[in-house]
Amino acid sequence: MKIIKNFSPNYDRKKRSVNSIKIIVFHYTGMQSERESIKRLCNPSSKVSSHYLINRNGKIIRMVQDAYVAWHAGKSCWRKHKNLNKNSIGIELVNKGHQFGYTSFKKKQISSLITLCKKLIKRYRINKKNVVGHSDIAPLRKIDPGEKFPWKYLAKNKIGIWYDHKPNFLRKYRRIKILTNKDKKRFIENLNKIGYCFSAKNKSLFFKTIKAFQRHFRKELINGILDQECFKIAQNLTKKIQKTP
Ligand SMILES: [Zn+2]
């Protein structure tokens, strides 16, 4: 795997311990061009960066060394971790994003991503359940890497988690309401177990967390409304997570 260097000055100068690296966070660049994105990620006044950037042709650029904290996650939460910069590796994928014309990620881009992730997962022993998108950890502010991100394909390659249910089985439960409060409560508990940080008390966080969950696991309908399809997916994921150490 060839990695090109184009270092960004936007990182904490203090080295972190290898053991603190526990999470991988995916982003899209969300800008008009690759050049513009790199410029921003390397501009000291932007105060943003990531460890890696992968362009549309699959070229991998290293911007911050893994041993340093890059500034990509912002205010965020996953499982027991808060403000994930210190615990994570950030990977940016070049894509114009929802604002400038969101397109599918390129095959070459995803194949480089898989190679890179396999290496990182092995090196830092990153748990499957800690491979997330920016929207998963900051649902109030972020929607990247978005619903076109190939989560299922990545999971087939042992990167991240996915559920066992067949799409035809699940479809029948789409838009079917959850009837009991007990199930609603269980859904929230399951999402917390998967890693999402939220409670039902904060209404807008609740709505946006369900959207983030859908963007990741049920991209066909992202409406922020809990239905039985979402319920079944969350239940299956929770079961799988409990089996993984
Ligand atoms: Zn992001």
Tab-separated table of C-alpha atoms and ligand atoms in Angstrom:
chain	number	residue	atom	x	y	z
A	1	MET	CA	0.000	0.000	0.000
A	2	LYS	CA	1.490	3.276	-1.120
A	3	ILE	CA	0.897	6.281	1.077
A	4	ILE	CA	1.828	9.765	-0.014
A	5	LYS	CA	2.689	12.367	2.603
A	6	ASN	CA	1.195	15.799	2.706
A	7	PHE	CA	1.428	16.821	6.320
A	8	SER	CA	-1.030	19.107	8.037
A	9	PRO	CA	0.036	21.385	10.894
A	10	ASN	CA	-3.354	20.872	12.566
A	11	TYR	CA	-2.691	18.379	15.337
A	12	ASP	CA	-1.823	18.228	19.045
A	13	ARG	CA	1.921	18.405	19.491
A	14	LYS	CA	1.890	15.967	22.383
A	15	LYS	CA	2.232	12.343	21.272
A	16	ARG	CA	-0.513	9.942	22.361
A	17	SER	CA	-0.101	6.394	23.553
A	18	VAL	CA	-0.830	3.667	21.020
A	19	ASN	CA	-3.315	2.140	23.470
A	20	SER	CA	-5.516	5.215	23.302
A	21	ILE	CA	-6.343	4.531	19.624
A	22	LYS	CA	-9.667	2.669	19.714
A	23	ILE	CA	-11.942	4.065	17.033
A	24	ILE	CA	-11.916	4.720	13.291
A	25	VAL	CA	-14.041	7.629	12.053
A	26	PHE	CA	-15.023	8.060	8.397
A	27	HIS	CA	-15.744	11.429	6.816
A	28	TYR	CA	-16.357	12.889	3.437
A	29	THR	CA	-14.578	16.086	2.514
A	30	GLY	CA	-17.769	17.874	1.440
A	31	MET	CA	-16.039	20.388	-0.797
A	32	GLN	CA	-16.051	21.237	-4.503
A	33	SER	CA	-12.671	19.690	-5.270
A	34	GLU	CA	-9.910	17.498	-3.926
A	35	ARG	CA	-7.431	20.373	-4.137
A	36	GLU	CA	-9.639	22.641	-2.104
A	37	SER	CA	-10.152	19.925	0.521
A	38	ILE	CA	-6.446	19.276	0.950
A	39	LYS	CA	-5.784	22.993	1.143
A	40	ARG	CA	-8.307	23.383	3.934
A	41	LEU	CA	-7.100	20.352	5.875
A	42	CYS	CA	-3.557	21.715	5.763
A	43	ASN	CA	-4.363	25.348	6.444
A	44	PRO	CA	-3.419	26.340	10.012
A	45	SER	CA	-6.310	28.787	10.267
A	46	SER	CA	-8.949	26.104	9.471
A	47	LYS	CA	-7.932	24.129	12.570
A	48	VAL	CA	-9.159	20.891	10.968
A	49	SER	CA	-7.292	17.862	9.733
A	50	SER	CA	-7.457	14.084	9.523
A	51	HIS	CA	-4.918	11.314	9.584
A	52	TYR	CA	-5.661	10.187	6.053
A	53	LEU	CA	-7.375	11.403	2.942
A	54	ILE	CA	-8.334	9.077	0.096
A	55	ASN	CA	-9.009	10.628	-3.272
A	56	ARG	CA	-11.385	9.433	-6.011
A	57	ASN	CA	-8.608	7.368	-7.632
A	58	GLY	CA	-7.782	5.570	-4.430
A	59	LYS	CA	-4.641	7.528	-3.675
A	60	ILE	CA	-3.994	7.646	0.080
A	61	ILE	CA	-2.492	10.782	1.586
A	62	ARG	CA	-1.185	10.853	5.126
A	63	MET	CA	-1.758	14.233	6.773
A	64	VAL	CA	-1.184	13.515	10.444
A	65	GLN	CA	0.764	10.599	11.871
A	66	ASP	CA	-1.293	8.067	13.829
A	67	ALA	CA	0.692	8.797	16.988
A	68	TYR	CA	-0.701	12.336	17.110
A	69	VAL	CA	-4.218	13.634	17.721
A	70	ALA	CA	-5.728	15.044	14.512
A	71	TRP	CA	-8.640	17.480	14.595
A	72	HIS	CA	-11.438	15.777	12.714
A	73	ALA	CA	-14.200	14.700	15.100
A	74	GLY	CA	-15.011	17.813	17.131
A	75	LYS	CA	-17.581	17.558	19.908
A	76	SER	CA	-18.570	13.916	19.740
A	77	CYS	CA	-19.459	10.797	21.671
A	78	TRP	CA	-19.418	7.037	21.117
A	79	ARG	CA	-19.997	4.471	23.826
A	80	LYS	CA	-18.036	5.690	26.845
A	81	HIS	CA	-15.766	7.922	24.813
A	82	LYS	CA	-16.266	11.657	24.584
A	83	ASN	CA	-14.579	14.066	22.187
A	84	LEU	CA	-13.154	11.352	20.057
A	85	ASN	CA	-10.149	13.072	18.513
A	86	LYS	CA	-7.920	11.662	21.208
A	87	ASN	CA	-9.125	8.075	20.740
A	88	SER	CA	-9.512	7.881	17.012
A	89	ILE	CA	-8.042	7.760	13.538
A	90	GLY	CA	-9.832	10.052	11.093
A	91	ILE	CA	-10.141	9.137	7.433
A	92	GLU	CA	-11.465	11.633	4.881
A	93	LEU	CA	-12.870	10.422	1.564
A	94	VAL	CA	-12.997	12.914	-1.249
A	95	ASN	CA	-16.660	13.488	-2.106
A	96	LYS	CA	-18.521	16.731	-2.734
A	97	GLY	CA	-21.049	15.777	-0.118
A	98	HIS	CA	-24.703	16.726	0.264
A	99	GLN	CA	-24.027	20.416	-0.167
A	100	PHE	CA	-22.184	20.347	-3.492
A	101	GLY	CA	-23.464	17.200	-5.215
A	102	TYR	CA	-23.228	13.963	-3.275
A	103	THR	CA	-22.076	11.099	-5.497
A	104	SER	CA	-21.279	7.440	-4.960
A	105	PHE	CA	-17.843	6.643	-3.664
A	106	LYS	CA	-15.489	5.223	-6.270
A	107	LYS	CA	-14.516	1.552	-6.362
A	108	LYS	CA	-10.808	2.362	-6.236
A	109	GLN	CA	-11.414	4.720	-3.349
A	110	ILE	CA	-13.218	2.052	-1.318
A	111	SER	CA	-10.687	-0.620	-2.142
A	112	SER	CA	-7.889	1.626	-0.807
A	113	LEU	CA	-10.013	2.356	2.228
A	114	ILE	CA	-10.391	-1.361	2.920
A	115	THR	CA	-6.652	-1.977	2.625
A	116	LEU	CA	-5.904	0.940	4.941
A	117	CYS	CA	-8.534	-0.040	7.505
A	118	LYS	CA	-7.385	-3.653	7.653
A	119	LYS	CA	-3.911	-2.437	8.472
A	120	LEU	CA	-5.125	-0.009	11.136
A	121	ILE	CA	-7.518	-2.526	12.716
A	122	LYS	CA	-4.726	-5.053	13.018
A	123	ARG	CA	-2.126	-2.606	14.250
A	124	TYR	CA	-4.283	-0.983	16.933
A	125	ARG	CA	-6.601	-3.943	17.556
A	126	ILE	CA	-9.657	-1.832	16.855
A	127	ASN	CA	-12.941	-3.496	17.734
A	128	LYS	CA	-15.511	-3.923	14.934
A	129	LYS	CA	-18.094	-1.975	16.890
A	130	ASN	CA	-15.804	1.047	16.983
A	131	VAL	CA	-15.728	1.674	13.240
A	132	VAL	CA	-18.077	4.608	12.760
A	133	GLY	CA	-19.084	7.583	10.657
A	134	HIS	CA	-18.873	11.201	11.726
A	135	SER	CA	-22.681	11.341	11.805
A	136	ASP	CA	-22.789	8.431	14.265
A	137	ILE	CA	-20.683	10.274	16.817
A	138	ALA	CA	-21.976	13.814	16.213
A	139	PRO	CA	-25.562	13.408	14.952
A	140	LEU	CA	-26.597	16.945	15.854
A	141	ARG	CA	-23.997	18.534	13.607
A	142	LYS	CA	-22.937	16.027	10.966
A	143	ILE	CA	-24.332	13.825	8.196
A	144	ASP	CA	-21.069	12.569	6.669
A	145	PRO	CA	-19.962	10.158	5.235
A	146	GLY	CA	-23.635	9.838	4.258
A	147	GLU	CA	-26.021	7.175	3.043
A	148	LYS	CA	-23.972	6.313	-0.049
A	149	PHE	CA	-21.135	5.077	2.107
A	150	PRO	CA	-20.850	1.277	1.563
A	151	TRP	CA	-21.146	0.087	5.167
A	152	LYS	CA	-22.478	-3.342	4.241
A	153	TYR	CA	-19.657	-3.983	1.785
A	154	LEU	CA	-17.095	-2.890	4.360
A	155	ALA	CA	-18.606	-5.210	6.953
A	156	LYS	CA	-18.264	-8.076	4.479
A	157	ASN	CA	-14.586	-7.244	4.577
A	158	LYS	CA	-14.618	-7.406	8.381
A	159	ILE	CA	-14.636	-3.643	8.786
A	160	GLY	CA	-17.461	-2.528	11.064
A	161	ILE	CA	-20.634	-4.399	11.954
A	162	TRP	CA	-23.723	-5.346	9.953
A	163	TYR	CA	-26.902	-7.294	10.676
A	164	ASP	CA	-27.920	-10.777	9.494
A	165	HIS	CA	-31.478	-10.119	8.333
A	166	LYS	CA	-32.271	-10.410	4.644
A	167	PRO	CA	-33.488	-7.180	2.948
A	168	ASN	CA	-36.719	-8.877	1.752
A	169	PHE	CA	-37.564	-9.888	5.283
A	170	LEU	CA	-36.887	-6.432	6.686
A	171	ARG	CA	-38.764	-4.500	4.005
A	172	LYS	CA	-42.076	-5.763	5.313
A	173	TYR	CA	-41.498	-3.886	8.538
A	174	ARG	CA	-40.650	-0.529	7.022
A	175	ARG	CA	-42.932	2.310	8.180
A	176	ILE	CA	-44.750	-0.088	10.508
A	177	LYS	CA	-45.078	1.647	13.845
A	178	ILE	CA	-43.604	0.396	17.068
A	179	LEU	CA	-46.606	-0.199	19.262
A	180	THR	CA	-45.495	-0.594	22.831
A	181	ASN	CA	-43.511	1.739	25.031
A	182	LYS	CA	-41.550	-1.275	26.181
A	183	ASP	CA	-40.276	-1.796	22.620
A	184	LYS	CA	-39.482	1.889	22.272
A	185	LYS	CA	-37.479	1.713	25.443
A	186	ARG	CA	-35.710	-1.398	24.265
A	187	PHE	CA	-34.846	0.268	20.964
A	188	ILE	CA	-33.176	3.149	22.794
A	189	GLU	CA	-31.283	0.734	25.020
A	190	ASN	CA	-30.111	-1.183	21.963
A	191	LEU	CA	-28.894	1.963	20.236
A	192	ASN	CA	-26.982	2.887	23.384
A	193	LYS	CA	-25.433	-0.581	23.365
A	194	ILE	CA	-24.449	-0.186	19.724
A	195	GLY	CA	-22.673	3.005	20.791
A	196	TYR	CA	-24.997	5.958	20.137
A	197	CYS	CA	-24.934	8.518	22.949
A	198	PHE	CA	-28.416	9.876	23.561
A	199	SER	CA	-31.524	9.601	25.676
A	200	ALA	CA	-35.194	10.053	24.831
A	201	LYS	CA	-35.353	13.247	26.903
A	202	ASN	CA	-33.488	15.392	24.416
A	203	LYS	CA	-36.059	15.408	21.561
A	204	SER	CA	-33.905	16.876	18.801
A	205	LEU	CA	-30.937	14.669	19.679
A	206	PHE	CA	-33.293	11.672	19.703
A	207	PHE	CA	-34.640	12.510	16.232
A	208	LYS	CA	-31.204	13.124	14.763
A	209	THR	CA	-29.709	10.015	16.326
A	210	ILE	CA	-32.400	7.877	14.707
A	211	LYS	CA	-31.571	9.594	11.435
A	212	ALA	CA	-27.867	8.859	11.917
A	213	PHE	CA	-28.702	5.237	12.666
A	214	GLN	CA	-30.820	5.039	9.506
A	215	ARG	CA	-28.142	6.726	7.401
A	216	HIS	CA	-25.779	3.995	8.499
A	217	PHE	CA	-27.989	0.890	8.670
A	218	ARG	CA	-31.215	1.637	6.769
A	219	LYS	CA	-30.349	4.098	4.023
A	220	GLU	CA	-33.549	3.441	2.010
A	221	LEU	CA	-35.588	5.628	4.333
A	222	ILE	CA	-33.993	8.312	6.480
A	223	ASN	CA	-36.865	10.053	8.208
A	224	GLY	CA	-35.928	10.056	11.881
A	225	ILE	CA	-39.017	8.011	12.688
A	226	LEU	CA	-38.648	4.797	14.568
A	227	ASP	CA	-40.298	1.844	12.842
A	228	GLN	CA	-40.213	-1.934	13.172
A	229	GLU	CA	-37.550	-2.339	10.526
A	230	CYS	CA	-35.202	-0.104	12.539
A	231	PHE	CA	-36.194	-1.984	15.663
A	232	LYS	CA	-35.319	-5.364	14.149
A	233	ILE	CA	-32.002	-4.121	12.778
A	234	ALA	CA	-30.992	-2.624	16.127
A	235	GLN	CA	-31.971	-5.775	17.972
A	236	ASN	CA	-29.907	-7.968	15.674
A	237	LEU	CA	-26.890	-5.650	15.842
A	238	THR	CA	-27.067	-5.615	19.624
A	239	LYS	CA	-27.055	-9.404	19.715
A	240	LYS	CA	-24.021	-9.495	17.457
A	241	ILE	CA	-22.182	-6.926	19.520
A	242	GLN	CA	-22.759	-8.874	22.692
A	243	LYS	CA	-21.078	-11.838	21.058
A	244	THR	CA	-17.997	-9.865	20.048
A	245	PRO	CA	-15.597	-9.404	22.949
B	1	ZN	ZN	-16.697	14.805	9.059
